[in-house]
Each structure stands twice: as C-alpha cells, then as structure tokens.
Short mmCIF file of N, CA and C in Angstrom, two decimals:
data_model
loop_
_atom_site.label_atom_id
_atom_site.label_comp_id
_atom_site.label_asym_id
_atom_site.label_seq_id
_atom_site.Cartn_x
_atom_site.Cartn_y
_atom_site.Cartn_z
N MET W 252 47.18 56.48 -72.84
CA MET W 252 47.77 55.31 -73.46
C MET W 252 48.79 55.75 -74.51
N GLU W 253 49.84 54.98 -74.62
CA GLU W 253 50.85 55.31 -75.61
C GLU W 253 51.34 54.05 -76.31
N ALA W 254 51.85 54.26 -77.51
CA ALA W 254 52.45 53.16 -78.26
C ALA W 254 53.76 52.77 -77.59
N PRO W 255 54.25 51.57 -77.84
CA PRO W 255 55.54 51.16 -77.28
C PRO W 255 56.65 52.10 -77.75
N ILE W 256 57.65 52.28 -76.90
CA ILE W 256 58.81 53.10 -77.25
C ILE W 256 60.09 52.32 -76.98
N LEU W 257 61.13 52.69 -77.70
CA LEU W 257 62.44 52.08 -77.49
C LEU W 257 63.15 52.85 -76.39
N ALA W 258 63.21 52.28 -75.20
CA ALA W 258 63.83 52.93 -74.04
C ALA W 258 65.35 52.88 -74.14
N HIS W 259 65.88 51.79 -74.67
CA HIS W 259 67.32 51.59 -74.83
C HIS W 259 67.55 50.76 -76.08
N ASP W 260 68.66 51.00 -76.77
CA ASP W 260 69.02 50.14 -77.90
C ASP W 260 69.21 48.72 -77.39
N ILE W 261 68.81 47.77 -78.20
CA ILE W 261 68.99 46.37 -77.84
C ILE W 261 70.43 45.99 -78.20
N PRO W 262 71.22 45.56 -77.23
CA PRO W 262 72.62 45.25 -77.52
C PRO W 262 72.77 43.95 -78.32
N ALA W 263 73.88 43.85 -79.03
CA ALA W 263 74.21 42.63 -79.76
C ALA W 263 74.29 41.47 -78.76
N GLN W 264 73.90 40.29 -79.22
CA GLN W 264 73.90 39.09 -78.38
C GLN W 264 74.74 38.00 -79.04
N VAL W 265 75.41 37.21 -78.21
CA VAL W 265 76.27 36.13 -78.71
C VAL W 265 75.94 34.85 -77.95
N VAL W 266 75.83 33.75 -78.69
CA VAL W 266 75.57 32.45 -78.10
C VAL W 266 76.26 31.40 -78.97
N ASN W 267 76.55 30.26 -78.40
CA ASN W 267 77.12 29.15 -79.16
C ASN W 267 76.02 28.20 -79.61
N GLU W 268 76.25 27.52 -80.74
CA GLU W 268 75.34 26.46 -81.16
C GLU W 268 75.21 25.47 -80.01
N ARG W 269 74.01 24.95 -79.84
CA ARG W 269 73.71 23.92 -78.84
C ARG W 269 73.92 24.38 -77.40
N ALA W 270 73.97 25.70 -77.18
CA ALA W 270 74.10 26.24 -75.82
C ALA W 270 72.84 27.03 -75.50
N ALA W 271 72.43 26.98 -74.25
CA ALA W 271 71.23 27.69 -73.84
C ALA W 271 71.42 29.19 -73.93
N PHE W 272 70.40 29.87 -74.45
CA PHE W 272 70.41 31.32 -74.53
C PHE W 272 69.17 31.84 -73.81
N GLY W 273 69.38 32.81 -72.94
CA GLY W 273 68.27 33.51 -72.30
C GLY W 273 67.72 32.79 -71.10
N PRO W 274 66.57 33.28 -70.67
CA PRO W 274 65.71 34.19 -71.40
C PRO W 274 66.25 35.62 -71.39
N PHE W 275 66.17 36.27 -72.54
CA PHE W 275 66.58 37.65 -72.76
C PHE W 275 65.30 38.47 -72.83
N ASP W 276 65.09 39.34 -71.85
CA ASP W 276 63.82 40.05 -71.72
C ASP W 276 63.82 41.34 -72.54
N LEU W 277 63.04 41.34 -73.62
CA LEU W 277 62.96 42.50 -74.50
C LEU W 277 62.23 43.67 -73.85
N LYS W 278 61.48 43.41 -72.80
CA LYS W 278 60.78 44.48 -72.09
C LYS W 278 61.76 45.41 -71.37
N ASP W 279 63.00 44.99 -71.23
CA ASP W 279 64.02 45.87 -70.65
C ASP W 279 64.41 46.98 -71.63
N PHE W 280 64.05 46.83 -72.89
CA PHE W 280 64.46 47.77 -73.94
C PHE W 280 63.28 48.47 -74.61
N ILE W 281 62.14 47.80 -74.67
CA ILE W 281 60.94 48.36 -75.29
C ILE W 281 59.85 48.39 -74.24
N THR W 282 59.31 49.58 -74.00
CA THR W 282 58.33 49.74 -72.93
C THR W 282 57.15 50.59 -73.39
N SER W 283 56.15 50.63 -72.54
CA SER W 283 55.01 51.52 -72.71
C SER W 283 54.56 51.88 -71.31
N GLU W 284 54.72 53.16 -70.96
CA GLU W 284 54.48 53.60 -69.59
C GLU W 284 53.07 53.32 -69.10
N PHE W 285 52.07 53.54 -69.95
CA PHE W 285 50.68 53.42 -69.50
C PHE W 285 49.99 52.15 -69.96
N ASP W 286 50.61 51.39 -70.83
CA ASP W 286 49.98 50.16 -71.32
C ASP W 286 51.03 49.05 -71.36
N PRO W 287 51.17 48.30 -70.25
CA PRO W 287 52.19 47.26 -70.21
C PRO W 287 51.87 46.03 -71.07
N ALA W 288 50.68 45.99 -71.67
CA ALA W 288 50.27 44.83 -72.47
C ALA W 288 50.82 44.94 -73.89
N ILE W 289 52.11 44.74 -74.02
CA ILE W 289 52.78 44.80 -75.32
C ILE W 289 52.94 43.38 -75.84
N ARG W 290 52.67 43.18 -77.13
CA ARG W 290 52.84 41.88 -77.78
C ARG W 290 54.10 41.95 -78.63
N PHE W 291 54.99 40.98 -78.45
CA PHE W 291 56.27 40.96 -79.14
C PHE W 291 56.32 39.85 -80.19
N THR W 292 57.00 40.12 -81.28
CA THR W 292 57.35 39.11 -82.28
C THR W 292 58.77 39.41 -82.72
N ALA W 293 59.44 38.41 -83.28
CA ALA W 293 60.80 38.61 -83.78
C ALA W 293 61.01 37.74 -85.01
N GLU W 294 61.73 38.28 -85.96
CA GLU W 294 62.10 37.56 -87.16
C GLU W 294 63.42 38.12 -87.66
N LEU W 295 63.98 37.48 -88.65
CA LEU W 295 65.21 37.99 -89.24
C LEU W 295 64.86 39.14 -90.18
N LYS W 296 65.83 40.01 -90.41
CA LYS W 296 65.60 41.19 -91.24
C LYS W 296 65.13 40.83 -92.64
N ASN W 297 65.55 39.65 -93.13
CA ASN W 297 65.14 39.23 -94.48
C ASN W 297 63.75 38.58 -94.48
N GLY W 298 63.06 38.60 -93.34
CA GLY W 298 61.70 38.07 -93.26
C GLY W 298 61.62 36.61 -92.85
N GLU W 299 62.76 35.94 -92.75
CA GLU W 299 62.75 34.53 -92.34
C GLU W 299 62.57 34.40 -90.83
N ALA W 300 62.22 33.21 -90.40
CA ALA W 300 62.07 32.93 -88.97
C ALA W 300 63.42 32.99 -88.28
N LEU W 301 63.38 33.09 -86.95
CA LEU W 301 64.61 33.05 -86.16
C LEU W 301 65.34 31.74 -86.44
N PRO W 302 66.65 31.69 -86.19
CA PRO W 302 67.39 30.44 -86.39
C PRO W 302 66.75 29.29 -85.61
N LYS W 303 66.84 28.10 -86.18
CA LYS W 303 66.23 26.92 -85.56
C LYS W 303 66.68 26.79 -84.10
N GLY W 304 65.70 26.58 -83.25
CA GLY W 304 65.96 26.43 -81.83
C GLY W 304 65.74 27.70 -81.03
N MET W 305 65.57 28.84 -81.71
CA MET W 305 65.36 30.11 -81.02
C MET W 305 63.90 30.52 -81.14
N ILE W 306 63.35 31.10 -80.07
CA ILE W 306 61.96 31.58 -80.10
C ILE W 306 61.87 32.94 -79.43
N CYS W 307 60.82 33.66 -79.77
CA CYS W 307 60.45 34.89 -79.08
C CYS W 307 59.02 34.71 -78.63
N THR W 308 58.78 34.79 -77.32
CA THR W 308 57.43 34.65 -76.81
C THR W 308 56.68 35.97 -76.98
N SER W 309 55.38 35.90 -76.98
CA SER W 309 54.57 37.11 -77.18
C SER W 309 54.74 38.11 -76.04
N ASP W 310 55.21 37.64 -74.89
CA ASP W 310 55.44 38.57 -73.79
C ASP W 310 56.88 39.09 -73.73
N GLY W 311 57.66 38.83 -74.79
CA GLY W 311 58.95 39.49 -74.93
C GLY W 311 60.17 38.75 -74.44
N LEU W 312 60.11 37.44 -74.33
CA LEU W 312 61.30 36.68 -73.93
C LEU W 312 61.90 36.02 -75.15
N LEU W 313 63.16 36.30 -75.40
CA LEU W 313 63.90 35.65 -76.47
C LEU W 313 64.74 34.57 -75.80
N THR W 314 64.58 33.33 -76.25
CA THR W 314 65.24 32.22 -75.58
C THR W 314 65.41 31.06 -76.55
N GLY W 315 66.14 30.05 -76.13
CA GLY W 315 66.28 28.84 -76.92
C GLY W 315 67.68 28.27 -76.88
N ILE W 316 67.86 27.25 -77.69
CA ILE W 316 69.16 26.60 -77.86
C ILE W 316 69.39 26.51 -79.37
N PRO W 317 70.26 27.36 -79.91
CA PRO W 317 70.49 27.31 -81.35
C PRO W 317 70.91 25.91 -81.80
N ALA W 318 70.28 25.44 -82.83
CA ALA W 318 70.53 24.09 -83.33
C ALA W 318 71.90 24.01 -84.01
N LYS W 319 72.32 22.78 -84.25
CA LYS W 319 73.56 22.51 -84.97
C LYS W 319 73.47 23.16 -86.36
N ASP W 320 74.58 23.67 -86.84
CA ASP W 320 74.70 24.29 -88.17
C ASP W 320 73.89 25.58 -88.30
N THR W 321 73.75 26.32 -87.21
CA THR W 321 73.08 27.63 -87.29
C THR W 321 74.07 28.77 -87.08
N LYS W 322 75.36 28.45 -87.05
CA LYS W 322 76.33 29.52 -86.78
C LYS W 322 76.23 30.61 -87.85
N GLY W 323 76.49 31.84 -87.40
CA GLY W 323 76.43 32.97 -88.30
C GLY W 323 75.97 34.22 -87.60
N ASN W 324 75.90 35.31 -88.36
CA ASN W 324 75.41 36.58 -87.84
C ASN W 324 74.00 36.81 -88.38
N TYR W 325 73.09 37.16 -87.50
CA TYR W 325 71.69 37.35 -87.86
C TYR W 325 71.23 38.73 -87.40
N GLN W 326 70.67 39.50 -88.30
CA GLN W 326 70.06 40.77 -87.93
C GLN W 326 68.61 40.47 -87.56
N VAL W 327 68.29 40.62 -86.28
CA VAL W 327 66.97 40.29 -85.76
C VAL W 327 66.13 41.57 -85.66
N VAL W 328 64.90 41.49 -86.14
CA VAL W 328 63.96 42.60 -86.05
C VAL W 328 62.88 42.22 -85.05
N VAL W 329 62.77 43.03 -84.00
CA VAL W 329 61.76 42.83 -82.97
C VAL W 329 60.63 43.82 -83.23
N THR W 330 59.41 43.31 -83.23
CA THR W 330 58.23 44.17 -83.36
C THR W 330 57.48 44.11 -82.04
N ALA W 331 57.18 45.29 -81.51
CA ALA W 331 56.41 45.39 -80.27
C ALA W 331 55.17 46.22 -80.58
N GLU W 332 54.00 45.70 -80.21
CA GLU W 332 52.79 46.45 -80.51
C GLU W 332 51.77 46.32 -79.39
N ASN W 333 50.96 47.37 -79.28
CA ASN W 333 49.81 47.37 -78.39
C ASN W 333 48.66 48.05 -79.14
N ALA W 334 47.59 48.33 -78.47
CA ALA W 334 46.41 48.91 -79.13
C ALA W 334 46.68 50.30 -79.70
N ASN W 335 47.74 50.95 -79.25
CA ASN W 335 48.02 52.33 -79.65
C ASN W 335 49.10 52.46 -80.72
N GLY W 336 49.72 51.38 -81.10
CA GLY W 336 50.74 51.46 -82.13
C GLY W 336 51.78 50.38 -82.02
N MET W 337 52.84 50.56 -82.80
CA MET W 337 53.91 49.56 -82.81
C MET W 337 55.25 50.24 -83.03
N ILE W 338 56.30 49.50 -82.71
CA ILE W 338 57.66 49.94 -82.95
C ILE W 338 58.48 48.73 -83.35
N LYS W 339 59.49 48.97 -84.19
CA LYS W 339 60.41 47.90 -84.57
C LYS W 339 61.81 48.31 -84.11
N ALA W 340 62.56 47.34 -83.68
CA ALA W 340 63.94 47.57 -83.26
C ALA W 340 64.78 46.40 -83.76
N GLU W 341 66.03 46.66 -84.03
CA GLU W 341 66.93 45.62 -84.54
C GLU W 341 68.12 45.42 -83.62
N PHE W 342 68.64 44.21 -83.66
CA PHE W 342 69.90 43.92 -82.98
C PHE W 342 70.58 42.75 -83.68
N LEU W 343 71.86 42.63 -83.44
CA LEU W 343 72.66 41.56 -84.06
C LEU W 343 72.72 40.36 -83.12
N LEU W 344 72.39 39.20 -83.63
CA LEU W 344 72.52 37.94 -82.91
C LEU W 344 73.61 37.14 -83.60
N THR W 345 74.66 36.85 -82.87
CA THR W 345 75.76 36.05 -83.41
C THR W 345 75.72 34.67 -82.78
N ILE W 346 75.67 33.65 -83.62
CA ILE W 346 75.73 32.27 -83.15
C ILE W 346 77.08 31.71 -83.57
N LYS W 347 77.87 31.35 -82.57
CA LYS W 347 79.20 30.81 -82.81
C LYS W 347 79.13 29.28 -82.83
N PRO W 348 80.15 28.64 -83.38
CA PRO W 348 80.16 27.16 -83.39
C PRO W 348 80.09 26.59 -81.98
N SER W 349 79.60 25.39 -81.89
CA SER W 349 79.48 24.71 -80.61
C SER W 349 80.84 24.54 -79.94
N LEU W 350 80.83 24.66 -78.62
CA LEU W 350 82.06 24.42 -77.86
C LEU W 350 82.25 22.95 -77.55
N ALA W 351 81.18 22.17 -77.71
CA ALA W 351 81.24 20.74 -77.38
C ALA W 351 82.15 20.02 -78.36
N THR W 352 82.97 19.17 -77.83
CA THR W 352 83.83 18.34 -78.67
C THR W 352 83.59 16.88 -78.33
N GLY W 353 83.71 16.03 -79.32
CA GLY W 353 83.56 14.60 -79.08
C GLY W 353 82.14 14.21 -78.69
N THR W 354 81.14 14.84 -79.26
CA THR W 354 79.76 14.52 -78.94
C THR W 354 79.49 13.07 -79.34
N THR W 355 78.90 12.34 -78.44
CA THR W 355 78.63 10.93 -78.70
C THR W 355 77.37 10.76 -79.52
N ASP W 356 77.22 9.59 -80.11
CA ASP W 356 76.00 9.27 -80.85
C ASP W 356 74.78 9.35 -79.95
N TYR W 357 74.94 8.92 -78.70
CA TYR W 357 73.83 8.96 -77.76
C TYR W 357 73.33 10.38 -77.58
N MET W 358 74.24 11.33 -77.39
CA MET W 358 73.85 12.73 -77.20
C MET W 358 73.18 13.28 -78.45
N ASP W 359 73.70 12.95 -79.61
CA ASP W 359 73.10 13.42 -80.86
C ASP W 359 71.68 12.87 -81.01
N GLN W 360 71.50 11.60 -80.70
CA GLN W 360 70.17 11.00 -80.78
C GLN W 360 69.21 11.64 -79.78
N LEU W 361 69.69 11.86 -78.57
CA LEU W 361 68.85 12.46 -77.54
C LEU W 361 68.45 13.88 -77.95
N LYS W 362 69.38 14.66 -78.44
CA LYS W 362 69.07 16.02 -78.88
C LYS W 362 68.07 16.00 -80.03
N ALA W 363 68.24 15.07 -80.96
CA ALA W 363 67.30 14.96 -82.08
C ALA W 363 65.90 14.63 -81.56
N GLN W 364 65.82 13.73 -80.58
CA GLN W 364 64.52 13.38 -80.01
C GLN W 364 63.89 14.58 -79.30
N ILE W 365 64.71 15.34 -78.60
CA ILE W 365 64.19 16.52 -77.89
C ILE W 365 63.68 17.55 -78.88
N TRP W 366 64.47 17.84 -79.93
CA TRP W 366 64.04 18.83 -80.93
C TRP W 366 62.76 18.36 -81.62
N GLU W 367 62.67 17.09 -81.93
CA GLU W 367 61.46 16.58 -82.58
C GLU W 367 60.25 16.74 -81.65
N ALA W 368 60.44 16.42 -80.38
CA ALA W 368 59.35 16.57 -79.41
C ALA W 368 58.93 18.03 -79.28
N VAL W 369 59.89 18.93 -79.19
CA VAL W 369 59.58 20.36 -79.06
C VAL W 369 58.86 20.85 -80.31
N ASP W 370 59.36 20.48 -81.49
CA ASP W 370 58.73 20.90 -82.74
C ASP W 370 57.29 20.44 -82.84
N GLN W 371 57.01 19.25 -82.31
CA GLN W 371 55.66 18.67 -82.42
C GLN W 371 54.83 18.90 -81.16
N ARG W 372 55.39 19.68 -80.20
CA ARG W 372 54.70 19.97 -78.94
C ARG W 372 54.33 18.69 -78.19
N LEU W 373 55.27 17.75 -78.15
CA LEU W 373 55.09 16.49 -77.44
C LEU W 373 55.96 16.51 -76.19
N PRO W 374 55.69 15.62 -75.23
CA PRO W 374 56.57 15.55 -74.06
C PRO W 374 58.00 15.19 -74.50
N ILE W 375 58.96 15.79 -73.83
CA ILE W 375 60.35 15.48 -74.19
C ILE W 375 60.74 14.12 -73.62
N PRO W 376 61.75 13.49 -74.20
CA PRO W 376 62.19 12.19 -73.70
C PRO W 376 62.65 12.28 -72.24
N ASP W 377 62.65 11.16 -71.57
CA ASP W 377 63.06 11.10 -70.17
C ASP W 377 64.55 11.42 -70.06
N LEU W 378 64.87 12.47 -69.33
CA LEU W 378 66.26 12.90 -69.18
C LEU W 378 66.88 12.47 -67.86
N SER W 379 66.14 11.70 -67.08
CA SER W 379 66.63 11.35 -65.76
C SER W 379 67.94 10.56 -65.81
N GLU W 380 68.08 9.69 -66.82
CA GLU W 380 69.32 8.92 -66.95
C GLU W 380 70.50 9.83 -67.27
N LEU W 381 70.28 10.79 -68.14
CA LEU W 381 71.34 11.73 -68.52
C LEU W 381 71.82 12.53 -67.32
N TYR W 382 70.88 13.01 -66.49
CA TYR W 382 71.23 13.84 -65.34
C TYR W 382 71.45 13.01 -64.07
N GLU W 383 71.36 11.70 -64.20
CA GLU W 383 71.59 10.78 -63.10
C GLU W 383 70.76 11.15 -61.87
N THR W 384 69.47 11.34 -62.10
CA THR W 384 68.54 11.67 -61.02
C THR W 384 67.18 11.09 -61.36
N GLU W 385 66.28 11.13 -60.42
CA GLU W 385 64.93 10.62 -60.65
C GLU W 385 64.12 11.66 -61.43
N THR W 386 63.19 11.18 -62.24
CA THR W 386 62.35 12.05 -63.06
C THR W 386 61.62 13.09 -62.22
N LYS W 387 61.17 12.72 -61.03
CA LYS W 387 60.41 13.66 -60.20
C LYS W 387 61.23 14.90 -59.86
N TYR W 388 62.55 14.76 -59.74
CA TYR W 388 63.38 15.93 -59.44
C TYR W 388 63.51 16.84 -60.65
N LEU W 389 63.55 16.27 -61.84
CA LEU W 389 63.58 17.09 -63.05
C LEU W 389 62.27 17.85 -63.21
N LYS W 390 61.15 17.17 -62.98
CA LYS W 390 59.84 17.82 -63.06
C LYS W 390 59.75 18.97 -62.05
N ARG W 391 60.26 18.75 -60.87
CA ARG W 391 60.24 19.78 -59.84
C ARG W 391 61.06 20.99 -60.29
N ALA W 392 62.21 20.75 -60.92
CA ALA W 392 63.05 21.86 -61.39
C ALA W 392 62.35 22.67 -62.48
N VAL W 393 61.64 21.98 -63.38
CA VAL W 393 60.90 22.67 -64.45
C VAL W 393 59.78 23.49 -63.83
N LYS W 394 59.03 22.92 -62.90
CA LYS W 394 57.93 23.65 -62.27
C LYS W 394 58.43 24.89 -61.53
N ALA W 395 59.60 24.78 -60.93
CA ALA W 395 60.17 25.92 -60.20
C ALA W 395 60.53 27.07 -61.15
N LYS W 396 60.76 26.75 -62.41
CA LYS W 396 61.16 27.77 -63.39
C LYS W 396 60.13 27.90 -64.51
N ILE W 397 58.89 27.57 -64.21
CA ILE W 397 57.85 27.51 -65.23
C ILE W 397 57.64 28.86 -65.92
N LYS W 398 57.88 29.95 -65.26
CA LYS W 398 57.67 31.28 -65.87
C LYS W 398 58.64 31.53 -67.01
N ARG W 399 59.71 30.77 -67.11
CA ARG W 399 60.68 30.93 -68.21
C ARG W 399 60.18 30.31 -69.51
N TYR W 400 59.14 29.48 -69.42
CA TYR W 400 58.63 28.79 -70.60
C TYR W 400 57.42 29.55 -71.17
N PRO W 401 57.21 29.44 -72.48
CA PRO W 401 56.03 30.08 -73.07
C PRO W 401 54.76 29.54 -72.43
N SER W 402 53.72 30.36 -72.36
CA SER W 402 52.49 29.96 -71.69
C SER W 402 51.82 28.76 -72.35
N ASP W 403 52.06 28.54 -73.66
CA ASP W 403 51.43 27.41 -74.35
C ASP W 403 52.37 26.21 -74.45
N PHE W 404 53.46 26.19 -73.68
CA PHE W 404 54.43 25.11 -73.77
C PHE W 404 53.92 23.89 -73.04
#
C-alpha cells in the first residue's frame, strides 16, 4: 500500500461565471497504484470554501457552475488521502465574467430557484418549459449521466 502521489501537475483551469465546468477528474493527476480508495477534498489556499457553485466530490470530481459575481483567480488546494497518507496539490482556477448578455428576469429567477434548491438539497424546479420538452425526457437525461453527480445528490 502506498500514499497518494502526484502523477502530473494539475493544469490551470478556466471557466466563465454561470457556465458549466467539468466534471474535471482529479484522479488523472493524483493516484495510488495499490490503493485506489483515495478521498479528495478541495478548498482555496486561504482556507475558504471553493467559489459558490463549485464542488469537489470525495471521489475526485471537480464540477459545478460558478455563480454570478465569482469572477477572479483562485488558488485551489486539493488534498488526497488514503489509509497510508496524504498529499496536497495546487492549481489556478480562473473564473471569467459571464458570456451571457441580456439575461431576462425569468432566467435570473429560475437560476436563483435552482441554486436555492441545490443548497438545501431539494428537488430542482421543473425545467421542462425552459428546454421545451417533457419532464420525463429531462429525468431520463439525468439518469443516463448519474455518475457525474455526487453519490449523495
């Protein structure tokens, strides 16, 4: 058994506010040859949580949609640990301003409802009207990509 090791430097990442990011698999950079059960966490170098809307799952997926007004450069510290030890690695996450222009009040309200639901671990609002499809097709799409979501989602 061995502690996790940094196989490759984690490259800088860039995303826009309100744009989907990831999933970015940290296991591509931090590995353990004999013990694949590595637990991951991520925070900012100053000890604060990741920017609003961003998460790191315990199995090493960094993903999310950076919230409005989160633009900036963030030094992210990833901690990977198993029973034999731990390692920390850093990378730069740059969040640029949103590319969306002319966002309507409806979209702002819908996004606020979605963020509130996610924060409180509640079902998200019905998006079928937005995507002009039936709810069952949206549910089918989520189920098809369920591995992209945290296990407790």
